[in-house]
Amino acid sequence: MSPQLFALLERLHGHTAVLGLAVLLHPVIALARGRVLGKGGRWSAALAAFLIALPSVAGWLLYPHYREQIKPVLVAENLSVALAFESKEHLAFACLCLTLSGVAVALAAPQHGPRVALPLLASAWICGVVTGGLGVFVASLS
C-alpha cells in the first residue's frame, strides 16, 4: 500500500467514525427520552450503523500495513502507545457490535427500543468516544 493511500484511508477511518458517533447520538437521545424511534430516528440509526461499520472496513484494509510497518517500531520504541492502539481496536470492535445490535433491536422490535436498544446504543456511543480519544492520543504520539 502506498503511503498516500495509507494516509487517505487512515484519515477517512477516523473522520467517518466521528461522523458515525455524531449521527448515533440522535437515536440515543430519542430513546433516552422514552420514545419509540420514528421514521427519522430509524433512518439515523441505520445511517449511524453504516458510518460506524465503514471505519471498521477501512481499519481492516489498514491493519496489514500497520502490523508490518508501524507496529514493530511502535512496540520497540513506545510500548504504552502500542498497547493504547490495541485497546482502541478492541473498543472499536465493541462499539461496532453494540451499534449493530442496538440498531437491529431498534429496527426489528421498535416497541422494545427504549428498554433494550438504549443501553446497547448508549454503550456503543461511550465505547466510540473512548476509542476516538485513544485514536487521537495514539496518532499524536506515533
Short mmCIF file of N, CA and C in Angstrom, two decimals, residues 29-107:
data_model
loop_
_atom_site.label_atom_id
_atom_site.label_comp_id
_atom_site.label_asym_id
_atom_site.label_seq_id
_atom_site.Cartn_x
_atom_site.Cartn_y
_atom_site.Cartn_z
N ILE A 29 -30.45 9.88 22.06
CA ILE A 29 -31.23 10.91 22.77
C ILE A 29 -32.73 10.63 22.68
N ALA A 30 -33.19 10.24 21.50
CA ALA A 30 -34.62 9.95 21.34
C ALA A 30 -35.04 8.79 22.23
N LEU A 31 -34.25 7.73 22.27
CA LEU A 31 -34.59 6.57 23.11
C LEU A 31 -34.46 6.91 24.59
N ALA A 32 -33.50 7.77 24.94
CA ALA A 32 -33.35 8.17 26.35
C ALA A 32 -34.57 8.94 26.85
N ARG A 33 -35.26 9.58 25.94
CA ARG A 33 -36.49 10.30 26.30
C ARG A 33 -37.70 9.37 26.36
N GLY A 34 -37.45 8.07 26.14
CA GLY A 34 -38.52 7.07 26.23
C GLY A 34 -39.36 6.95 24.98
N ARG A 35 -38.88 7.50 23.90
CA ARG A 35 -39.65 7.47 22.66
C ARG A 35 -39.31 6.26 21.82
N VAL A 36 -40.28 5.81 21.07
CA VAL A 36 -40.04 4.84 20.02
C VAL A 36 -39.49 5.62 18.83
N LEU A 37 -38.51 5.06 18.14
CA LEU A 37 -37.93 5.80 17.02
C LEU A 37 -38.93 5.96 15.89
N GLY A 38 -39.09 7.19 15.46
CA GLY A 38 -39.92 7.47 14.29
C GLY A 38 -39.13 7.20 13.03
N LYS A 39 -39.68 7.62 11.91
CA LYS A 39 -39.03 7.37 10.62
C LYS A 39 -37.62 7.99 10.58
N GLY A 40 -37.50 9.23 11.00
CA GLY A 40 -36.19 9.90 11.01
C GLY A 40 -35.21 9.23 11.96
N GLY A 41 -35.70 8.80 13.10
CA GLY A 41 -34.84 8.11 14.06
C GLY A 41 -34.35 6.77 13.54
N ARG A 42 -35.23 6.07 12.83
CA ARG A 42 -34.82 4.79 12.24
C ARG A 42 -33.78 5.02 11.15
N TRP A 43 -33.98 6.08 10.34
CA TRP A 43 -33.01 6.40 9.29
C TRP A 43 -31.67 6.78 9.91
N SER A 44 -31.69 7.58 10.96
CA SER A 44 -30.42 7.98 11.57
C SER A 44 -29.74 6.80 12.25
N ALA A 45 -30.51 5.89 12.82
CA ALA A 45 -29.92 4.69 13.43
C ALA A 45 -29.25 3.84 12.36
N ALA A 46 -29.93 3.64 11.23
CA ALA A 46 -29.34 2.85 10.15
C ALA A 46 -28.11 3.54 9.57
N LEU A 47 -28.18 4.86 9.40
CA LEU A 47 -27.03 5.61 8.89
C LEU A 47 -25.85 5.53 9.86
N ALA A 48 -26.15 5.63 11.16
CA ALA A 48 -25.09 5.52 12.17
C ALA A 48 -24.42 4.16 12.10
N ALA A 49 -25.23 3.10 11.94
CA ALA A 49 -24.65 1.75 11.84
C ALA A 49 -23.72 1.67 10.63
N PHE A 50 -24.15 2.23 9.51
CA PHE A 50 -23.32 2.21 8.31
C PHE A 50 -22.03 3.01 8.53
N LEU A 51 -22.16 4.21 9.11
CA LEU A 51 -20.99 5.06 9.30
C LEU A 51 -20.04 4.53 10.36
N ILE A 52 -20.52 3.71 11.27
CA ILE A 52 -19.64 3.10 12.26
C ILE A 52 -19.03 1.81 11.71
N ALA A 53 -19.73 1.15 10.79
CA ALA A 53 -19.17 -0.05 10.16
C ALA A 53 -18.10 0.32 9.13
N LEU A 54 -18.26 1.44 8.47
CA LEU A 54 -17.33 1.86 7.42
C LEU A 54 -15.89 1.99 7.93
N PRO A 55 -15.64 2.62 9.09
CA PRO A 55 -14.26 2.68 9.58
C PRO A 55 -13.69 1.30 9.90
N SER A 56 -14.54 0.36 10.25
CA SER A 56 -14.05 -1.00 10.50
C SER A 56 -13.50 -1.60 9.22
N VAL A 57 -14.19 -1.37 8.11
CA VAL A 57 -13.70 -1.86 6.82
C VAL A 57 -12.37 -1.19 6.48
N ALA A 58 -12.31 0.12 6.67
CA ALA A 58 -11.05 0.84 6.41
C ALA A 58 -9.95 0.32 7.33
N GLY A 59 -10.29 0.06 8.59
CA GLY A 59 -9.32 -0.48 9.54
C GLY A 59 -8.78 -1.84 9.11
N TRP A 60 -9.66 -2.69 8.59
CA TRP A 60 -9.21 -3.99 8.10
C TRP A 60 -8.26 -3.84 6.92
N LEU A 61 -8.49 -2.82 6.10
CA LEU A 61 -7.59 -2.57 4.98
C LEU A 61 -6.25 -1.99 5.45
N LEU A 62 -6.29 -1.19 6.50
CA LEU A 62 -5.09 -0.55 7.02
C LEU A 62 -4.24 -1.47 7.89
N TYR A 63 -4.88 -2.42 8.57
CA TYR A 63 -4.19 -3.18 9.61
C TYR A 63 -2.98 -3.97 9.10
N PRO A 64 -3.03 -4.63 7.94
CA PRO A 64 -1.83 -5.36 7.50
C PRO A 64 -0.60 -4.45 7.36
N HIS A 65 -0.79 -3.27 6.80
CA HIS A 65 0.32 -2.32 6.68
C HIS A 65 0.79 -1.88 8.07
N TYR A 66 -0.15 -1.59 8.95
CA TYR A 66 0.19 -1.19 10.32
C TYR A 66 0.98 -2.30 11.01
N ARG A 67 0.49 -3.53 10.89
CA ARG A 67 1.12 -4.67 11.56
C ARG A 67 2.55 -4.90 11.06
N GLU A 68 2.77 -4.71 9.76
CA GLU A 68 4.09 -4.96 9.18
C GLU A 68 5.05 -3.78 9.31
N GLN A 69 4.56 -2.56 9.13
CA GLN A 69 5.44 -1.40 9.04
C GLN A 69 5.50 -0.54 10.31
N ILE A 70 4.40 -0.40 11.00
CA ILE A 70 4.34 0.57 12.10
C ILE A 70 4.42 -0.10 13.46
N LYS A 71 3.69 -1.17 13.65
CA LYS A 71 3.60 -1.81 14.96
C LYS A 71 4.95 -2.27 15.51
N PRO A 72 5.81 -2.91 14.72
CA PRO A 72 7.09 -3.34 15.30
C PRO A 72 7.91 -2.18 15.86
N VAL A 73 7.93 -1.07 15.14
CA VAL A 73 8.67 0.10 15.61
C VAL A 73 8.00 0.67 16.86
N LEU A 74 6.69 0.74 16.83
CA LEU A 74 5.95 1.29 17.97
C LEU A 74 6.15 0.44 19.22
N VAL A 75 6.11 -0.87 19.08
CA VAL A 75 6.32 -1.76 20.23
C VAL A 75 7.73 -1.59 20.78
N ALA A 76 8.70 -1.49 19.89
CA ALA A 76 10.09 -1.36 20.32
C ALA A 76 10.38 -0.01 20.97
N GLU A 77 9.75 1.05 20.46
CA GLU A 77 10.09 2.39 20.93
C GLU A 77 9.13 2.96 21.96
N ASN A 78 7.86 2.55 21.91
CA ASN A 78 6.87 3.13 22.83
C ASN A 78 5.75 2.12 23.07
N LEU A 79 6.03 1.17 23.95
CA LEU A 79 5.10 0.08 24.21
C LEU A 79 3.74 0.58 24.72
N SER A 80 3.73 1.62 25.53
CA SER A 80 2.46 2.11 26.07
C SER A 80 1.55 2.63 24.96
N VAL A 81 2.12 3.25 23.95
CA VAL A 81 1.32 3.74 22.82
C VAL A 81 0.82 2.55 21.99
N ALA A 82 1.67 1.56 21.79
CA ALA A 82 1.26 0.36 21.06
C ALA A 82 0.10 -0.33 21.79
N LEU A 83 0.17 -0.42 23.10
CA LEU A 83 -0.91 -1.03 23.88
C LEU A 83 -2.18 -0.18 23.84
N ALA A 84 -2.02 1.12 23.84
CA ALA A 84 -3.19 2.01 23.72
C ALA A 84 -3.86 1.79 22.37
N PHE A 85 -3.06 1.60 21.31
CA PHE A 85 -3.63 1.32 20.00
C PHE A 85 -4.41 0.01 20.02
N GLU A 86 -3.85 -1.02 20.63
CA GLU A 86 -4.56 -2.31 20.69
C GLU A 86 -5.85 -2.19 21.50
N SER A 87 -5.82 -1.42 22.57
CA SER A 87 -7.04 -1.17 23.35
C SER A 87 -8.07 -0.45 22.50
N LYS A 88 -7.62 0.52 21.72
CA LYS A 88 -8.51 1.26 20.81
C LYS A 88 -9.19 0.31 19.84
N GLU A 89 -8.45 -0.63 19.31
CA GLU A 89 -9.02 -1.58 18.36
C GLU A 89 -10.09 -2.45 19.01
N HIS A 90 -9.84 -2.89 20.23
CA HIS A 90 -10.82 -3.72 20.93
C HIS A 90 -12.09 -2.92 21.26
N LEU A 91 -11.91 -1.70 21.71
CA LEU A 91 -13.07 -0.85 21.99
C LEU A 91 -13.85 -0.52 20.72
N ALA A 92 -13.15 -0.33 19.62
CA ALA A 92 -13.82 -0.07 18.34
C ALA A 92 -14.67 -1.26 17.93
N PHE A 93 -14.17 -2.47 18.14
CA PHE A 93 -14.94 -3.66 17.81
C PHE A 93 -16.17 -3.76 18.72
N ALA A 94 -16.00 -3.45 20.00
CA ALA A 94 -17.14 -3.44 20.92
C ALA A 94 -18.17 -2.41 20.47
N CYS A 95 -17.71 -1.23 20.06
CA CYS A 95 -18.60 -0.18 19.56
C CYS A 95 -19.39 -0.67 18.36
N LEU A 96 -18.70 -1.32 17.43
CA LEU A 96 -19.36 -1.85 16.23
C LEU A 96 -20.42 -2.88 16.60
N CYS A 97 -20.07 -3.84 17.45
CA CYS A 97 -21.02 -4.89 17.85
C CYS A 97 -22.23 -4.31 18.59
N LEU A 98 -21.98 -3.40 19.51
CA LEU A 98 -23.07 -2.78 20.27
C LEU A 98 -23.96 -1.94 19.35
N THR A 99 -23.36 -1.23 18.42
CA THR A 99 -24.14 -0.42 17.49
C THR A 99 -25.03 -1.30 16.62
N LEU A 100 -24.44 -2.31 16.01
CA LEU A 100 -25.22 -3.18 15.13
C LEU A 100 -26.33 -3.89 15.90
N SER A 101 -26.04 -4.33 17.12
CA SER A 101 -27.07 -4.98 17.94
C SER A 101 -28.17 -4.01 18.32
N GLY A 102 -27.79 -2.83 18.77
CA GLY A 102 -28.78 -1.84 19.17
C GLY A 102 -29.66 -1.39 18.03
N VAL A 103 -29.06 -1.18 16.87
CA VAL A 103 -29.84 -0.77 15.70
C VAL A 103 -30.75 -1.90 15.26
N ALA A 104 -30.27 -3.13 15.30
CA ALA A 104 -31.12 -4.27 14.93
C ALA A 104 -32.34 -4.35 15.84
N VAL A 105 -32.15 -4.17 17.13
CA VAL A 105 -33.28 -4.20 18.07
C VAL A 105 -34.21 -3.02 17.80
N ALA A 106 -33.63 -1.84 17.62
CA ALA A 106 -34.46 -0.65 17.41
C ALA A 106 -35.30 -0.76 16.14
N LEU A 107 -34.75 -1.39 15.11
CA LEU A 107 -35.48 -1.51 13.85
C LEU A 107 -36.42 -2.71 13.82
#
